[in-house]
mmCIF file of C-alpha atoms and ligand atoms in Angstrom:
data_model
loop_
_atom_site.group_PDB
_atom_site.id
_atom_site.type_symbol
_atom_site.label_atom_id
_atom_site.label_comp_id
_atom_site.label_asym_id
_atom_site.label_seq_id
_atom_site.Cartn_x
_atom_site.Cartn_y
_atom_site.Cartn_z
ATOM 1 C CA UNK A 274 -0.158 -0.138 -0.557
ATOM 2 C CA UNK A 275 1.497 3.543 -1.055
ATOM 3 C CA UNK A 276 1.533 6.630 2.008
ATOM 4 C CA UNK A 277 -0.432 9.625 2.186
ATOM 5 C CA UNK A 278 3.062 10.922 -0.290
ATOM 6 C CA UNK A 279 1.873 8.442 -3.084
ATOM 7 C CA UNK A 280 5.275 6.622 -2.545
ATOM 8 C CA UNK A 281 5.891 3.336 -1.112
ATOM 9 C CA UNK A 282 6.811 2.508 2.427
ATOM 10 C CA UNK A 283 10.084 2.682 3.449
ATOM 11 C CA UNK A 284 10.602 -0.848 4.543
ATOM 12 C CA UNK A 285 10.076 -1.836 0.313
ATOM 13 C CA UNK A 286 11.548 1.036 -1.130
ATOM 14 C CA UNK A 287 15.081 -0.180 1.190
ATOM 15 C CA UNK A 288 14.828 -4.243 -0.165
ATOM 16 C CA UNK A 289 13.479 -2.937 -4.108
ATOM 17 C CA UNK A 290 16.961 -0.620 -4.208
ATOM 18 C CA UNK A 291 18.609 -3.369 -1.899
ATOM 19 C CA UNK A 292 19.983 -1.428 0.745
ATOM 20 C CA UNK A 293 20.950 -3.320 3.982
ATOM 21 C CA UNK A 294 22.560 -1.305 6.310
ATOM 22 C CA UNK A 295 25.718 -0.697 6.548
ATOM 23 C CA UNK A 296 27.407 -0.109 10.129
ATOM 24 C CA UNK A 297 30.348 1.841 8.748
ATOM 25 C CA UNK A 298 28.638 3.790 7.697
ATOM 26 C CA UNK A 299 26.221 4.647 10.228
ATOM 27 C CA UNK A 300 22.909 3.489 9.108
ATOM 28 C CA UNK A 301 20.060 3.231 10.778
ATOM 29 C CA UNK A 302 17.411 3.690 9.423
ATOM 30 C CA UNK A 303 13.430 5.320 10.409
ATOM 31 C CA UNK A 304 10.684 3.385 9.024
ATOM 32 C CA UNK A 305 7.979 5.650 10.417
ATOM 33 C CA UNK A 306 6.825 8.263 8.840
ATOM 34 C CA UNK A 307 4.704 9.965 12.221
ATOM 35 C CA UNK A 308 7.883 9.783 13.821
ATOM 36 C CA UNK A 309 9.460 10.709 10.938
ATOM 37 C CA UNK A 310 7.103 13.824 10.750
ATOM 38 C CA UNK A 311 6.953 14.379 15.182
ATOM 39 C CA UNK A 312 10.746 14.751 14.127
ATOM 40 C CA UNK A 313 10.047 16.969 10.635
ATOM 41 C CA UNK A 314 8.238 19.068 12.719
ATOM 42 C CA UNK A 315 9.581 20.464 15.576
ATOM 43 C CA UNK A 316 11.612 22.341 12.845
ATOM 44 C CA UNK A 317 8.534 24.246 13.167
ATOM 45 C CA UNK A 318 6.958 26.576 10.484
ATOM 46 C CA UNK A 319 8.692 24.793 7.236
ATOM 47 C CA UNK A 320 6.914 27.922 4.816
ATOM 48 C CA UNK A 321 9.366 29.176 2.970
ATOM 49 C CA UNK A 322 11.981 27.177 4.832
ATOM 50 C CA UNK A 323 14.949 25.341 2.880
ATOM 51 C CA UNK A 324 16.243 22.260 4.563
ATOM 52 C CA UNK A 325 19.896 20.939 5.058
ATOM 53 C CA UNK A 326 19.258 17.066 5.469
ATOM 54 C CA UNK A 327 22.430 14.741 6.517
ATOM 55 C CA UNK A 328 22.609 11.661 5.161
ATOM 56 C CA UNK A 329 18.737 10.976 3.759
ATOM 57 C CA UNK A 330 19.558 7.245 3.328
ATOM 58 C CA UNK A 331 16.042 6.256 1.953
ATOM 59 C CA UNK A 332 14.758 8.796 3.031
ATOM 60 C CA UNK A 333 11.780 8.847 5.300
ATOM 61 C CA UNK A 334 13.238 11.793 7.116
ATOM 62 C CA UNK A 335 13.733 13.106 3.543
ATOM 63 C CA UNK A 336 9.755 12.761 2.897
ATOM 64 C CA UNK A 337 8.531 13.848 6.017
ATOM 65 C CA UNK A 338 10.247 17.580 5.527
ATOM 66 C CA UNK A 339 8.732 17.305 1.898
ATOM 67 C CA UNK A 340 5.105 16.457 3.211
ATOM 68 C CA UNK A 341 5.499 18.714 6.662
ATOM 69 C CA UNK A 342 5.548 22.024 3.936
ATOM 70 C CA UNK A 343 9.787 22.709 3.469
ATOM 71 C CA UNK A 344 10.240 24.467 0.542
ATOM 72 C CA UNK A 345 13.110 22.940 -0.482
ATOM 73 C CA UNK A 346 15.718 19.904 1.464
ATOM 74 C CA UNK A 347 18.472 19.624 0.197
ATOM 75 C CA UNK A 348 20.261 16.941 1.661
ATOM 76 C CA UNK A 349 24.020 15.653 1.449
ATOM 77 C CA UNK A 350 24.258 11.503 0.737
ATOM 78 C CA UNK A 351 27.595 9.544 0.748
ATOM 79 C CA UNK A 352 25.721 6.222 -0.060
ATOM 80 C CA UNK A 353 25.442 6.460 -4.013
ATOM 81 C CA UNK A 354 22.545 2.868 -3.425
ATOM 82 C CA UNK A 355 20.716 5.503 -2.191
ATOM 83 C CA UNK A 356 20.920 7.704 -4.655
ATOM 84 C CA UNK A 357 18.096 6.310 -6.691
ATOM 85 C CA UNK A 358 15.790 5.911 -4.254
ATOM 86 C CA UNK A 359 15.587 9.148 -2.958
ATOM 87 C CA UNK A 360 15.601 10.217 -7.350
ATOM 88 C CA UNK A 361 11.928 8.974 -6.994
ATOM 89 C CA UNK A 362 11.131 10.920 -3.987
ATOM 90 C CA UNK A 363 12.144 14.287 -6.416
ATOM 91 C CA UNK A 364 10.209 12.825 -9.114
ATOM 92 C CA UNK A 365 7.454 13.032 -6.356
ATOM 93 C CA UNK A 366 8.076 16.267 -5.384
ATOM 94 C CA UNK A 367 9.380 18.655 -8.991
ATOM 95 C CA UNK A 368 11.573 21.216 -8.186
ATOM 96 C CA UNK A 369 11.787 20.338 -4.241
ATOM 97 C CA UNK A 370 13.959 18.379 -3.185
ATOM 98 C CA UNK A 371 18.169 18.568 -4.289
ATOM 99 C CA UNK A 372 20.268 15.244 -3.679
ATOM 100 C CA UNK A 373 23.813 16.046 -3.577
ATOM 101 C CA UNK A 374 26.053 12.634 -3.461
ATOM 102 C CA UNK A 375 28.982 13.612 -1.890
ATOM 103 C CA UNK A 376 30.070 13.085 1.855
ATOM 104 C CA UNK A 377 28.818 16.043 4.440
ATOM 105 C CA UNK A 378 32.149 15.590 6.169
ATOM 106 C CA UNK A 379 33.900 17.639 3.678
ATOM 107 C CA UNK A 380 31.117 19.194 2.214
ATOM 108 C CA UNK A 381 31.594 23.586 1.489
ATOM 109 C CA UNK A 382 27.939 24.812 3.619
ATOM 110 C CA UNK A 383 28.266 28.015 2.635
ATOM 111 C CA UNK A 384 28.958 27.025 -0.848
ATOM 112 C CA UNK A 385 26.394 23.868 -0.739
ATOM 113 C CA UNK A 386 23.441 27.493 0.185
ATOM 114 C CA UNK A 387 24.814 30.185 -1.498
ATOM 115 C CA UNK A 388 22.060 30.532 -3.647
ATOM 116 C CA UNK A 389 19.137 29.647 -1.077
ATOM 117 C CA UNK A 390 16.466 32.457 -1.500
ATOM 118 C CA UNK A 391 15.246 32.676 2.672
ATOM 119 C CA UNK A 392 15.928 30.551 6.434
ATOM 120 C CA UNK A 393 18.060 27.555 5.904
ATOM 121 C CA UNK A 394 17.552 25.414 9.032
ATOM 122 C CA UNK A 395 20.279 21.570 9.386
ATOM 123 C CA UNK A 396 17.564 18.264 9.897
ATOM 124 C CA UNK A 397 19.094 15.251 10.378
ATOM 125 C CA UNK A 398 18.718 11.470 12.121
ATOM 126 C CA UNK A 399 22.395 11.616 11.473
ATOM 127 C CA UNK A 400 25.186 8.376 11.253
ATOM 128 C CA UNK A 401 26.771 7.867 15.243
ATOM 129 C CA UNK A 402 29.936 7.786 14.277
ATOM 130 C CA UNK A 403 30.083 11.757 12.757
ATOM 131 C CA UNK A 404 27.781 13.227 13.935
ATOM 132 C CA UNK A 405 29.345 15.016 17.092
ATOM 133 C CA UNK A 406 32.409 16.211 13.913
ATOM 134 C CA UNK A 407 29.473 18.141 12.345
ATOM 135 C CA UNK A 408 28.352 19.324 15.011
ATOM 136 C CA UNK A 409 30.890 21.484 16.064
ATOM 137 C CA UNK A 410 31.591 22.196 12.760
ATOM 138 C CA UNK A 411 29.106 23.719 12.115
ATOM 139 C CA UNK A 412 29.168 26.054 15.705
ATOM 140 C CA UNK A 413 32.893 26.655 14.892
ATOM 141 C CA UNK A 414 30.874 28.449 11.982
ATOM 142 C CA UNK A 415 32.777 31.903 10.588
ATOM 143 C CA UNK A 416 31.314 34.452 10.018
ATOM 144 C CA UNK A 417 28.819 34.587 12.345
ATOM 145 C CA UNK A 418 25.335 34.346 11.803
ATOM 146 C CA UNK A 419 25.616 31.141 10.423
ATOM 147 C CA UNK A 420 24.548 30.066 7.270
ATOM 148 C CA UNK A 421 21.852 28.400 9.243
ATOM 149 C CA UNK A 422 18.721 29.720 11.374
ATOM 150 C CA UNK A 423 18.436 26.671 14.144
ATOM 151 C CA UNK A 424 19.058 22.719 14.182
ATOM 152 C CA UNK A 425 16.865 19.811 14.944
ATOM 153 C CA UNK A 426 19.537 17.213 15.497
ATOM 154 C CA UNK A 427 19.602 13.130 16.135
ATOM 155 C CA UNK A 428 22.176 12.676 18.750
ATOM 156 C CA UNK A 429 22.879 9.334 20.573
ATOM 157 C CA UNK A 430 21.468 9.838 24.333
ATOM 158 C CA UNK A 431 24.610 10.262 25.441
ATOM 159 C CA UNK A 432 26.057 13.039 23.488
ATOM 160 C CA UNK A 433 22.617 14.506 23.734
ATOM 161 C CA UNK A 434 23.482 14.708 27.289
ATOM 162 C CA UNK A 435 27.109 16.717 26.468
ATOM 163 C CA UNK A 436 25.104 19.161 23.601
ATOM 164 C CA UNK A 437 22.801 20.599 26.870
ATOM 165 C CA UNK A 438 24.891 20.385 29.470
ATOM 166 C CA UNK A 439 26.388 22.754 31.634
ATOM 167 C CA UNK A 440 28.150 22.771 35.379
ATOM 168 C CA UNK A 441 25.059 21.142 36.572
ATOM 169 C CA UNK A 442 25.918 18.463 35.296
ATOM 170 C CA UNK A 443 29.473 17.402 36.456
ATOM 171 C CA UNK A 444 29.938 14.420 34.489
ATOM 172 C CA UNK A 445 28.503 15.803 30.641
ATOM 173 C CA UNK A 446 30.027 18.634 30.788
ATOM 174 C CA UNK A 447 32.728 19.206 28.801
ATOM 175 C CA UNK A 448 34.227 21.031 25.870
ATOM 176 C CA UNK A 449 31.052 20.066 23.329
ATOM 177 C CA UNK A 450 28.420 21.876 26.726
ATOM 178 C CA UNK A 451 30.996 24.720 26.221
ATOM 179 C CA UNK A 452 30.777 24.931 22.775
ATOM 180 C CA UNK A 453 27.524 24.756 22.176
ATOM 181 C CA UNK A 454 25.935 27.216 25.564
ATOM 182 C CA UNK A 455 28.678 29.815 23.689
ATOM 183 C CA UNK A 456 27.375 29.645 20.462
ATOM 184 C CA UNK A 457 23.640 28.754 21.050
ATOM 185 C CA UNK A 458 21.205 27.853 23.794
ATOM 186 C CA UNK A 459 19.897 24.806 23.164
ATOM 187 C CA UNK A 460 17.312 21.814 24.343
ATOM 188 C CA UNK A 461 16.300 18.255 24.337
ATOM 189 C CA UNK A 462 13.412 17.954 22.543
ATOM 190 C CA UNK A 463 12.059 14.118 22.353
ATOM 191 C CA UNK A 464 14.213 10.385 23.114
ATOM 192 C CA UNK A 465 13.413 7.767 20.482
ATOM 193 C CA UNK A 466 13.837 4.630 21.255
ATOM 194 C CA UNK A 467 16.389 1.636 19.713
ATOM 195 C CA UNK A 468 13.188 -0.254 18.299
ATOM 196 C CA UNK A 469 12.483 2.919 16.418
ATOM 197 C CA UNK A 470 15.011 2.076 13.664
ATOM 198 C CA UNK A 471 16.547 -0.469 11.707
ATOM 199 C CA UNK A 472 18.764 -2.372 12.533
ATOM 200 C CA UNK A 473 18.547 -0.771 16.203
ATOM 201 C CA UNK A 474 21.174 1.029 18.060
ATOM 202 C CA UNK A 475 22.603 -0.287 21.375
ATOM 203 C CA UNK A 476 20.974 2.753 22.896
ATOM 204 C CA UNK A 477 18.406 5.808 23.295
ATOM 205 C CA UNK A 478 18.918 8.387 20.664
ATOM 206 C CA UNK A 479 17.691 11.847 21.197
ATOM 207 C CA UNK A 480 16.546 14.739 19.120
ATOM 208 C CA UNK A 481 17.485 17.688 20.370
ATOM 209 C CA UNK A 482 17.211 21.451 18.499
ATOM 210 C CA UNK A 483 20.280 24.141 18.674
ATOM 211 C CA UNK A 484 19.334 27.695 17.685
ATOM 212 C CA UNK A 485 22.569 29.547 17.147
ATOM 213 C CA UNK A 486 22.663 32.794 19.412
ATOM 214 C CA UNK A 487 22.485 35.653 17.425
ATOM 215 C CA UNK A 488 25.687 37.644 19.165
ATOM 216 C CA UNK A 489 27.515 35.002 21.310
ATOM 217 C CA UNK A 490 30.203 36.836 24.013
ATOM 218 C CA UNK A 491 33.301 38.185 21.942
ATOM 219 C CA UNK A 492 36.536 35.940 21.632
ATOM 220 C CA UNK A 493 38.054 33.811 19.781
ATOM 221 C CA UNK A 494 36.968 30.136 18.643
ATOM 222 C CA UNK A 495 40.295 28.292 18.397
ATOM 223 C CA UNK A 496 41.559 30.511 22.026
ATOM 224 C CA UNK A 497 38.714 28.442 23.539
ATOM 225 C CA UNK A 498 39.142 25.471 22.264
ATOM 226 C CA UNK A 499 42.495 25.107 22.533
ATOM 227 C CA UNK A 500 41.625 26.544 27.238
ATOM 228 C CA UNK A 501 39.158 24.004 27.182
ATOM 229 C CA UNK A 502 40.740 20.902 25.322
ATOM 230 C CA UNK A 503 43.266 22.335 27.846
ATOM 231 C CA UNK A 504 41.128 22.082 30.938
ATOM 232 C CA UNK A 505 38.633 19.302 29.901
ATOM 233 C CA UNK A 506 41.796 16.902 28.844
ATOM 234 C CA UNK A 507 42.578 16.170 32.732
ATOM 235 C CA UNK A 508 38.855 16.933 34.197
ATOM 236 C CA UNK A 509 40.023 15.330 38.035
ATOM 237 C CA UNK A 510 42.863 17.824 38.416
ATOM 238 C CA UNK A 511 43.042 21.402 39.850
ATOM 239 C CA UNK A 512 42.801 24.442 36.668
ATOM 240 C CA UNK A 513 46.042 25.284 37.559
ATOM 241 C CA UNK A 514 47.260 21.848 36.760
ATOM 242 C CA UNK A 515 45.650 20.915 33.998
ATOM 243 C CA UNK A 516 45.582 24.574 31.572
ATOM 244 C CA UNK A 517 49.843 24.507 32.376
ATOM 245 C CA UNK A 518 51.614 23.732 29.188
ATOM 246 C CA UNK A 519 48.406 25.700 27.587
ATOM 247 C CA UNK A 520 50.041 27.304 24.769
ATOM 248 C CA UNK A 521 48.093 29.824 22.915
ATOM 249 C CA UNK A 522 49.467 32.034 19.489
ATOM 250 C CA UNK A 523 52.240 29.532 19.721
ATOM 251 C CA UNK A 524 53.449 31.283 23.404
ATOM 252 C CA UNK A 525 52.754 29.103 26.782
ATOM 253 C CA UNK A 526 50.282 30.866 29.116
ATOM 254 C CA UNK A 527 51.599 31.508 33.235
ATOM 255 C CA UNK A 528 48.297 29.284 34.519
ATOM 256 C CA UNK A 529 48.362 30.796 37.408
ATOM 257 C CA UNK A 530 48.685 34.320 36.835
ATOM 258 C CA UNK A 531 45.499 33.580 33.683
ATOM 259 C CA UNK A 532 43.985 32.414 36.441
ATOM 260 C CA UNK A 533 44.003 35.346 38.821
ATOM 261 C CA UNK A 534 43.608 37.625 36.109
ATOM 262 C CA UNK A 535 40.077 36.085 34.931
ATOM 263 C CA UNK A 536 39.032 35.437 39.094
ATOM 264 C CA UNK A 537 38.777 31.769 38.801
ATOM 265 C CA UNK A 538 40.126 30.307 41.655
ATOM 266 C CA UNK A 539 43.382 27.743 40.510
ATOM 267 C CA UNK A 540 41.753 24.856 42.967
ATOM 268 C CA UNK A 541 39.252 25.017 40.747
ATOM 269 C CA UNK A 542 38.408 21.819 37.963
ATOM 270 C CA UNK A 543 37.370 22.517 35.207
ATOM 271 C CA UNK A 544 33.630 21.659 35.131
ATOM 272 C CA UNK A 545 32.999 23.797 37.999
ATOM 273 C CA UNK A 546 33.770 26.640 35.397
ATOM 274 C CA UNK A 547 30.672 27.720 33.490
ATOM 275 C CA UNK A 548 30.550 29.153 29.447
ATOM 276 C CA UNK A 549 31.306 32.316 30.758
ATOM 277 C CA UNK A 550 34.192 31.896 31.962
ATOM 278 C CA UNK A 551 36.011 29.768 29.473
ATOM 279 C CA UNK A 552 35.504 32.426 27.222
ATOM 280 C CA UNK A 553 37.237 34.755 30.070
ATOM 281 C CA UNK A 554 39.504 32.479 30.088
ATOM 282 C CA UNK A 555 40.528 32.699 26.185
ATOM 283 C CA UNK A 556 39.985 35.687 25.570
ATOM 284 C CA UNK A 557 42.752 36.556 28.886
ATOM 285 C CA UNK A 558 44.791 33.752 27.183
ATOM 286 C CA UNK A 559 44.650 35.391 23.992
ATOM 287 C CA UNK A 560 45.649 39.004 25.628
ATOM 288 C CA UNK A 561 48.689 38.186 27.677
ATOM 289 C CA UNK A 562 49.874 35.939 24.097
ATOM 290 C CA UNK A 563 49.924 39.297 21.793
HETATM 291 N N1 SAM B 623 17.939 9.990 7.509
HETATM 292 C C1 SAM B 623 17.671 8.220 7.100
HETATM 293 C C2 SAM B 623 16.614 8.346 8.363
HETATM 294 O O1 SAM B 623 16.398 8.768 8.906
HETATM 295 O O2 SAM B 623 15.960 6.973 7.610
HETATM 296 C C3 SAM B 623 19.100 7.991 7.814
HETATM 297 C C4 SAM B 623 19.728 8.038 8.712
HETATM 298 S S1 SAM B 623 20.979 7.060 8.907
HETATM 299 C C5 SAM B 623 21.423 7.190 10.793
HETATM 300 C C6 SAM B 623 22.800 8.536 8.535
HETATM 301 C C7 SAM B 623 22.589 7.939 6.411
HETATM 302 O O3 SAM B 623 23.882 8.360 6.535
HETATM 303 C C8 SAM B 623 22.400 7.005 5.869
HETATM 304 O O4 SAM B 623 21.875 7.394 4.449
HETATM 305 C C9 SAM B 623 24.314 7.413 5.533
HETATM 306 O O5 SAM B 623 24.480 6.970 4.648
HETATM 307 C C10 SAM B 623 25.030 8.541 5.538
HETATM 308 N N2 SAM B 623 25.648 8.924 5.684
HETATM 309 C C11 SAM B 623 27.116 7.901 6.092
HETATM 310 N N3 SAM B 623 28.114 8.894 6.534
HETATM 311 C C12 SAM B 623 27.204 10.212 5.323
HETATM 312 C C13 SAM B 623 28.776 11.147 5.278
HETATM 313 N N4 SAM B 623 30.201 11.085 5.533
HETATM 314 N N5 SAM B 623 27.694 11.934 4.516
HETATM 315 C C14 SAM B 623 27.046 12.241 3.826
HETATM 316 N N6 SAM B 623 25.881 10.982 4.813
HETATM 317 C C15 SAM B 623 26.608 9.922 5.237
#
């Protein structure tokens, strides 16, 4: 039986195009169009909106985004086996689905959306093995504000918790939480159980919404990354120890002087310092090494 969009059920698509899931490509497909509809609706009203989707696979989420009214979906897929299945969807939605055969890790996002009129949002059930790397790249976008106005992304629950973490959730709070907190506001929207995927992964997943801050606290992202890497790489140690050896602008930082200048007690640990604290450290580290 066909679905509301006149296209065959996803199970049939996978069978027809012989899309046996590949672990190396993080392939855990969603077949339930109610669930993909819920993810698509989490992107907000889609009238006039272009969605960049990473890893459309057999097209479950792609179809939901189009059915929910996205003006256009630009879908980047690395697995060439999926391209014929996606072409069928493109045919059902003339002019609204652009399929890009390529690797999301090396995609030039600004060039991809250079001709797009109107707002762009990112929506994806991300391949779990590259999800964090893609998110870090989008959060480190330069110039800022970035090319997208919202992201709705599926991660493993454990990664989702690290994205939204603050010092209040000590175990989860780390480099990812600082970067996400600096440039965006984020929240977990809902969980998705392993049984929703084909094949089912071992862990629960979560859909996360990230909205870029219009004016993040001013600081050099590269230096912020260096400071958080140094601080969290030895997260059990006090900052006076973990920041020893930190190098910024080619010069080694005096950790005690840096902490004193930022007004941060030297015996604190990385997980006790909030985003504003790390931004202050990054700015002062920059000033002290010029
Ligand atoms: N969106 C589909 C769904 O929800 O059923 C598939 C999601 S599956 C978790 C991840 C998808 O990302 C797969 O289709 C996989 O082939 C694709 N993928 C994996 N690595 C990729 C990469 N580097 N660039 C683009 N797509 C990639």
